[in-house]
Amino acid sequence: MPRSLLASLPWLVAVLVACAPLRGSAPDAEAPAVSPLPSDEYHRLASRHEPVLRIDPARSLVVIEVRRAGSLAELGHDHVVASRAVEGFIAPRAGRADAVVALATLEVDEPSLRRAAGMDTQPSAADAVGTRRNMLGPVLEAERYPFASVAVRSSAFDSGQRFLPVALTLHGVARTIDVLVSIDVQDSVATVSGAFAVAQTDFGIPPFSLLGGAIAVRDRVDVRFRLVAVLQGPE
C-alpha cells in the first residue's frame, strides 16, 4: 500500500501527485519541446512601442495544493506542487496576457510551501521523487503534453481587484475560468496575484484512487499564484 497519494496539477498554472508505486517513467527534463508561448506577437507589439511586460520567473511562483480523500486518507500525504519557472508576457494596452509552465520544471513538497499550506507532515525525499515521477509520467503525461498554459484577453489590466477570464490549457484540454485577481502596477513593474480551484476531471485526468476509493485524492485542486512582470523595451 503506498504511503502517500497520487494527485494532479492544473496555471499557471494543475496536478495529480503521489508516492504510489512507480508506473511508467517521467519525461526527460532536457527533452526539447516547442513552447506554446506566442513570443513573436509580443515582440511585434514592443517593436511598435506598445507597452509589453515580461514575467520574471525569479520573482514569480505558482503553487498547487492537492488534498487526500477516502476512508484511509490518513495513510497518505497531502501534496504541494510548485513552479518557479513561469514564462510569459502582459500587454496591457493590447488587452492580452499569456503565460506558460513547462511541466518538467515542477517541484514537489518544498518544506516551506508545505508549511504555508498548513501541512504539518513532510514526505521523505524518496517519496517526493516518486511523487514527481508519477505526476509527470502516467498522470500528466508530460511527454505528450509538456506545457500548461494560460491566456487572458481583457481590457482591464490596471491596478485593482477584478475577475478576469483565464483560458487554461492542461493535458490537451482547454477550459475558461473566471479568476479573481489583484493587480498592482508600480512604475514599470506589475504584480498579479490570485487563487482559483479546478477539477482534475475537467481536464481529462481521473483522480487517483485505490481500494474502491478508500485511498484517493480529491478531484478539486487549489491553485495560487504571484506573477511579477517587468516592462520590456523594443527589440
mmCIF file of C-alpha atoms in Angstrom:
data_model
loop_
_atom_site.group_PDB
_atom_site.id
_atom_site.type_symbol
_atom_site.label_atom_id
_atom_site.label_comp_id
_atom_site.label_asym_id
_atom_site.label_seq_id
_atom_site.Cartn_x
_atom_site.Cartn_y
_atom_site.Cartn_z
ATOM 1 C CA MET A 1 0.000 0.000 0.000
ATOM 2 C CA PRO A 2 1.507 3.398 -0.935
ATOM 3 C CA ARG A 3 2.375 5.749 1.892
ATOM 4 C CA SER A 4 1.330 8.796 0.005
ATOM 5 C CA LEU A 5 -1.079 9.566 -2.749
ATOM 6 C CA LEU A 6 -1.049 10.269 -6.441
ATOM 7 C CA ALA A 7 -2.586 13.588 -7.363
ATOM 8 C CA SER A 8 -2.725 16.073 -10.251
ATOM 9 C CA LEU A 9 -1.903 19.665 -11.261
ATOM 10 C CA PRO A 10 -3.990 22.047 -13.068
ATOM 11 C CA TRP A 11 -1.933 27.585 -14.122
ATOM 12 C CA LEU A 12 -0.228 28.890 -14.446
ATOM 13 C CA VAL A 13 -0.801 27.046 -13.894
ATOM 14 C CA ALA A 14 -2.636 21.999 -12.370
ATOM 15 C CA VAL A 15 -1.542 18.425 -10.807
ATOM 16 C CA LEU A 16 -2.127 14.854 -9.597
ATOM 17 C CA VAL A 17 0.783 13.780 -7.384
ATOM 18 C CA ALA A 18 1.601 10.713 -5.333
ATOM 19 C CA CYS A 19 4.115 8.366 -3.843
ATOM 20 C CA ALA A 20 2.352 5.331 -5.222
ATOM 21 C CA PRO A 21 4.477 2.569 -6.765
ATOM 22 C CA LEU A 22 6.080 3.876 -9.944
ATOM 23 C CA ARG A 23 4.239 3.231 -13.200
ATOM 24 C CA GLY A 24 5.886 4.232 -16.423
ATOM 25 C CA SER A 25 8.622 6.858 -16.405
ATOM 26 C CA ALA A 26 8.952 10.604 -16.103
ATOM 27 C CA PRO A 27 9.834 12.577 -19.222
ATOM 28 C CA ASP A 28 13.380 13.716 -19.767
ATOM 29 C CA ALA A 29 13.586 17.232 -18.293
ATOM 30 C CA GLU A 30 16.049 18.140 -21.064
ATOM 31 C CA ALA A 31 13.876 16.840 -23.906
ATOM 32 C CA PRO A 32 13.237 19.584 -26.474
ATOM 33 C CA ALA A 33 9.689 20.854 -26.778
ATOM 34 C CA VAL A 34 8.206 23.812 -28.601
ATOM 35 C CA SER A 35 6.678 26.278 -26.164
ATOM 36 C CA PRO A 36 3.137 27.443 -26.995
ATOM 37 C CA LEU A 37 4.006 30.936 -25.715
ATOM 38 C CA PRO A 38 3.284 33.402 -28.573
ATOM 39 C CA SER A 39 6.503 35.372 -28.003
ATOM 40 C CA ASP A 40 6.676 36.738 -31.558
ATOM 41 C CA GLU A 41 3.356 38.526 -31.136
ATOM 42 C CA TYR A 42 4.633 40.357 -28.071
ATOM 43 C CA HIS A 43 7.917 41.230 -29.776
ATOM 44 C CA ARG A 44 5.914 42.781 -32.614
ATOM 45 C CA LEU A 45 3.841 44.798 -30.138
ATOM 46 C CA ALA A 46 7.001 46.043 -28.423
ATOM 47 C CA SER A 47 8.552 46.995 -31.769
ATOM 48 C CA ARG A 48 5.501 49.213 -32.351
ATOM 49 C CA HIS A 49 6.155 50.861 -28.974
ATOM 50 C CA GLU A 50 3.224 49.143 -27.302
ATOM 51 C CA PRO A 51 3.939 48.582 -23.592
ATOM 52 C CA VAL A 52 4.908 44.930 -23.034
ATOM 53 C CA LEU A 53 5.823 43.453 -19.665
ATOM 54 C CA ARG A 54 7.682 40.159 -19.356
ATOM 55 C CA ILE A 55 7.136 37.803 -16.419
ATOM 56 C CA ASP A 56 10.233 37.485 -14.231
ATOM 57 C CA PRO A 57 10.485 33.785 -13.212
ATOM 58 C CA ALA A 58 12.866 34.611 -10.355
ATOM 59 C CA ARG A 59 10.143 36.652 -8.644
ATOM 60 C CA SER A 60 7.115 34.591 -9.677
ATOM 61 C CA LEU A 61 5.559 31.485 -8.176
ATOM 62 C CA VAL A 62 2.673 29.123 -8.917
ATOM 63 C CA VAL A 63 1.582 26.708 -6.172
ATOM 64 C CA ILE A 64 -0.882 23.816 -6.462
ATOM 65 C CA GLU A 65 -2.290 22.123 -3.372
ATOM 66 C CA VAL A 66 -3.525 18.533 -3.728
ATOM 67 C CA ARG A 67 -5.519 17.044 -0.852
ATOM 68 C CA ARG A 68 -6.152 13.425 0.071
ATOM 69 C CA ALA A 69 -9.535 11.753 0.382
ATOM 70 C CA GLY A 70 -11.087 8.401 1.209
ATOM 71 C CA SER A 71 -11.685 6.437 4.381
ATOM 72 C CA LEU A 72 -7.967 5.541 4.617
ATOM 73 C CA ALA A 73 -6.729 9.048 3.833
ATOM 74 C CA GLU A 74 -4.577 9.078 6.976
ATOM 75 C CA LEU A 75 -2.247 6.591 5.284
ATOM 76 C CA GLY A 76 -1.215 9.187 2.717
ATOM 77 C CA HIS A 77 0.015 12.750 2.407
ATOM 78 C CA ASP A 78 -1.408 15.942 1.000
ATOM 79 C CA HIS A 79 0.988 17.444 -1.541
ATOM 80 C CA VAL A 80 2.225 20.810 -2.777
ATOM 81 C CA VAL A 81 3.421 21.196 -6.363
ATOM 82 C CA ALA A 82 5.126 24.401 -7.462
ATOM 83 C CA SER A 83 6.829 26.107 -10.373
ATOM 84 C CA ARG A 84 9.356 28.923 -10.143
ATOM 85 C CA ALA A 85 9.878 28.922 -13.900
ATOM 86 C CA VAL A 86 6.790 30.678 -15.285
ATOM 87 C CA GLU A 87 7.345 32.375 -18.634
ATOM 88 C CA GLY A 88 5.031 34.904 -20.222
ATOM 89 C CA PHE A 89 4.036 38.423 -21.213
ATOM 90 C CA ILE A 90 1.436 41.070 -20.444
ATOM 91 C CA ALA A 91 0.472 43.723 -22.998
ATOM 92 C CA PRO A 92 -1.960 45.907 -21.016
ATOM 93 C CA ARG A 93 -2.878 48.340 -23.792
ATOM 94 C CA ALA A 94 -3.449 45.474 -26.214
ATOM 95 C CA GLY A 95 -5.598 43.743 -23.579
ATOM 96 C CA ARG A 96 -3.776 40.430 -23.516
ATOM 97 C CA ALA A 97 -1.563 38.222 -21.386
ATOM 98 C CA ASP A 98 -0.080 34.767 -21.943
ATOM 99 C CA ALA A 99 1.917 32.520 -19.615
ATOM 100 C CA VAL A 100 3.384 29.031 -19.837
ATOM 101 C CA VAL A 101 4.755 26.496 -17.359
ATOM 102 C CA ALA A 102 6.922 23.658 -18.624
ATOM 103 C CA LEU A 103 5.721 20.690 -16.574
ATOM 104 C CA ALA A 104 9.279 19.389 -16.313
ATOM 105 C CA THR A 105 10.050 22.401 -14.062
ATOM 106 C CA LEU A 106 7.512 21.352 -11.420
ATOM 107 C CA GLU A 107 8.838 20.526 -7.965
ATOM 108 C CA VAL A 108 7.050 18.612 -5.233
ATOM 109 C CA ASP A 109 6.665 19.171 -1.487
ATOM 110 C CA GLU A 110 9.101 22.002 -0.722
ATOM 111 C CA PRO A 111 9.066 22.213 3.092
ATOM 112 C CA SER A 112 8.408 25.972 3.228
ATOM 113 C CA LEU A 113 5.482 25.690 0.815
ATOM 114 C CA ARG A 114 4.011 22.777 2.766
ATOM 115 C CA ARG A 115 4.160 24.861 5.947
ATOM 116 C CA ALA A 116 2.498 27.801 4.170
ATOM 117 C CA ALA A 117 -0.291 25.432 3.086
ATOM 118 C CA GLY A 118 -0.834 24.290 6.678
ATOM 119 C CA MET A 119 0.555 20.792 6.092
ATOM 120 C CA ASP A 120 2.206 19.522 9.266
ATOM 121 C CA THR A 121 3.937 16.455 7.816
ATOM 122 C CA GLN A 122 6.896 16.184 5.441
ATOM 123 C CA PRO A 123 7.198 13.284 2.990
ATOM 124 C CA SER A 124 10.646 11.758 2.658
ATOM 125 C CA ALA A 125 12.961 12.736 -0.182
ATOM 126 C CA ALA A 126 12.364 9.323 -1.761
ATOM 127 C CA ASP A 127 8.591 9.843 -1.562
ATOM 128 C CA ALA A 128 8.938 13.247 -3.236
ATOM 129 C CA VAL A 129 10.938 11.710 -6.082
ATOM 130 C CA GLY A 130 8.312 9.002 -6.570
ATOM 131 C CA THR A 131 5.517 11.557 -6.440
ATOM 132 C CA ARG A 132 7.147 13.711 -9.093
ATOM 133 C CA ARG A 133 7.841 10.773 -11.413
ATOM 134 C CA ASN A 134 4.232 9.612 -11.233
ATOM 135 C CA MET A 135 2.941 13.144 -11.669
ATOM 136 C CA LEU A 136 4.940 13.779 -14.847
ATOM 137 C CA GLY A 137 4.596 10.267 -16.215
ATOM 138 C CA PRO A 138 1.311 8.360 -16.062
ATOM 139 C CA VAL A 139 -0.767 11.215 -14.614
ATOM 140 C CA LEU A 140 0.014 14.379 -16.570
ATOM 141 C CA GLU A 141 1.630 12.546 -19.497
ATOM 142 C CA ALA A 142 4.154 15.362 -19.739
ATOM 143 C CA GLU A 143 5.980 13.741 -22.644
ATOM 144 C CA ARG A 144 2.801 14.111 -24.692
ATOM 145 C CA TYR A 145 1.577 17.355 -23.098
ATOM 146 C CA PRO A 146 4.749 19.140 -21.910
ATOM 147 C CA PHE A 147 3.192 22.517 -21.050
ATOM 148 C CA ALA A 148 0.371 24.086 -19.100
ATOM 149 C CA SER A 149 -0.618 27.469 -20.497
ATOM 150 C CA VAL A 150 -2.951 30.341 -19.749
ATOM 151 C CA ALA A 151 -4.254 33.137 -21.930
ATOM 152 C CA VAL A 152 -6.175 36.233 -20.849
ATOM 153 C CA ARG A 153 -7.963 38.639 -23.155
ATOM 154 C CA SER A 154 -9.339 41.652 -21.278
ATOM 155 C CA SER A 155 -9.389 45.432 -21.403
ATOM 156 C CA ALA A 156 -8.726 45.764 -17.649
ATOM 157 C CA PHE A 157 -5.062 45.410 -16.700
ATOM 158 C CA ASP A 158 -4.744 48.496 -14.489
ATOM 159 C CA SER A 159 -4.282 48.343 -10.715
ATOM 160 C CA GLY A 160 -7.152 46.907 -8.716
ATOM 161 C CA GLN A 161 -9.061 43.725 -7.988
ATOM 162 C CA ARG A 162 -11.294 42.151 -10.618
ATOM 163 C CA PHE A 163 -12.409 38.950 -12.265
ATOM 164 C CA LEU A 164 -10.558 38.051 -15.461
ATOM 165 C CA PRO A 165 -11.429 35.269 -17.923
ATOM 166 C CA VAL A 166 -8.481 32.868 -17.828
ATOM 167 C CA ALA A 167 -8.245 30.244 -20.573
ATOM 168 C CA LEU A 168 -6.281 27.347 -19.054
ATOM 169 C CA THR A 169 -4.925 24.543 -21.234
ATOM 170 C CA LEU A 170 -3.706 21.379 -19.500
ATOM 171 C CA HIS A 171 -3.390 17.774 -20.612
ATOM 172 C CA GLY A 172 -4.602 18.767 -24.064
ATOM 173 C CA VAL A 173 -7.871 20.234 -22.750
ATOM 174 C CA ALA A 174 -8.804 23.948 -22.648
ATOM 175 C CA ARG A 175 -11.208 25.472 -20.138
ATOM 176 C CA THR A 176 -12.023 29.118 -19.359
ATOM 177 C CA ILE A 177 -12.331 30.124 -15.700
ATOM 178 C CA ASP A 178 -13.256 33.476 -14.181
ATOM 179 C CA VAL A 179 -10.456 34.195 -11.701
ATOM 180 C CA LEU A 180 -10.422 36.969 -9.095
ATOM 181 C CA VAL A 181 -7.024 38.660 -9.412
ATOM 182 C CA SER A 182 -5.272 41.554 -7.706
ATOM 183 C CA ILE A 183 -3.164 43.743 -9.985
ATOM 184 C CA ASP A 184 -0.617 46.200 -8.628
ATOM 185 C CA VAL A 185 1.175 48.428 -11.143
ATOM 186 C CA GLN A 186 4.144 50.401 -9.817
ATOM 187 C CA ASP A 187 6.239 52.317 -12.368
ATOM 188 C CA SER A 188 7.480 49.647 -14.810
ATOM 189 C CA VAL A 189 6.578 46.599 -12.690
ATOM 190 C CA ALA A 190 3.226 44.816 -12.420
ATOM 191 C CA THR A 191 2.355 42.176 -9.831
ATOM 192 C CA VAL A 192 -0.598 39.895 -10.482
ATOM 193 C CA SER A 193 -1.807 37.517 -7.782
ATOM 194 C CA GLY A 194 -4.828 35.354 -7.165
ATOM 195 C CA ALA A 195 -6.213 31.903 -6.481
ATOM 196 C CA PHE A 196 -8.701 29.501 -8.022
ATOM 197 C CA ALA A 197 -9.745 25.866 -7.966
ATOM 198 C CA VAL A 198 -10.240 23.379 -10.784
ATOM 199 C CA ALA A 199 -11.391 19.787 -11.081
ATOM 200 C CA GLN A 200 -8.949 17.251 -12.458
ATOM 201 C CA THR A 201 -11.738 15.523 -14.367
ATOM 202 C CA ASP A 202 -12.450 18.740 -16.288
ATOM 203 C CA PHE A 203 -9.055 18.209 -17.946
ATOM 204 C CA GLY A 204 -9.448 14.500 -18.597
ATOM 205 C CA ILE A 205 -7.384 13.488 -15.549
ATOM 206 C CA PRO A 206 -9.125 10.861 -13.397
ATOM 207 C CA PRO A 207 -8.345 11.348 -9.687
ATOM 208 C CA PHE A 208 -6.107 8.589 -8.354
ATOM 209 C CA SER A 209 -7.771 6.017 -6.135
ATOM 210 C CA LEU A 210 -7.158 2.564 -4.696
ATOM 211 C CA LEU A 211 -9.240 0.003 -2.845
ATOM 212 C CA GLY A 212 -12.528 1.254 -4.182
ATOM 213 C CA GLY A 213 -11.731 4.854 -3.247
ATOM 214 C CA ALA A 214 -10.547 4.137 0.316
ATOM 215 C CA ILE A 215 -7.232 5.716 -0.689
ATOM 216 C CA ALA A 216 -7.777 8.580 -3.091
ATOM 217 C CA VAL A 217 -7.234 12.228 -3.869
ATOM 218 C CA ARG A 218 -9.856 14.899 -4.212
ATOM 219 C CA ASP A 219 -10.974 15.840 -7.675
ATOM 220 C CA ARG A 220 -10.551 19.514 -6.744
ATOM 221 C CA VAL A 221 -7.082 21.049 -6.678
ATOM 222 C CA ASP A 222 -6.343 24.573 -5.435
ATOM 223 C CA VAL A 223 -4.022 26.938 -7.274
ATOM 224 C CA ARG A 224 -2.494 30.181 -6.064
ATOM 225 C CA PHE A 225 -0.064 32.394 -7.938
ATOM 226 C CA ARG A 226 2.000 35.534 -7.775
ATOM 227 C CA LEU A 227 3.449 36.790 -11.041
ATOM 228 C CA VAL A 228 5.809 39.738 -11.336
ATOM 229 C CA ALA A 229 6.223 41.288 -14.784
ATOM 230 C CA VAL A 230 8.709 43.953 -15.852
ATOM 231 C CA LEU A 231 8.373 46.444 -18.717
ATOM 232 C CA GLN A 232 10.372 45.493 -21.807
ATOM 233 C CA GLY A 233 11.880 47.783 -24.404
ATOM 234 C CA PRO A 234 11.553 47.285 -28.173
ATOM 235 C CA GLU A 235 13.838 44.651 -29.721
#
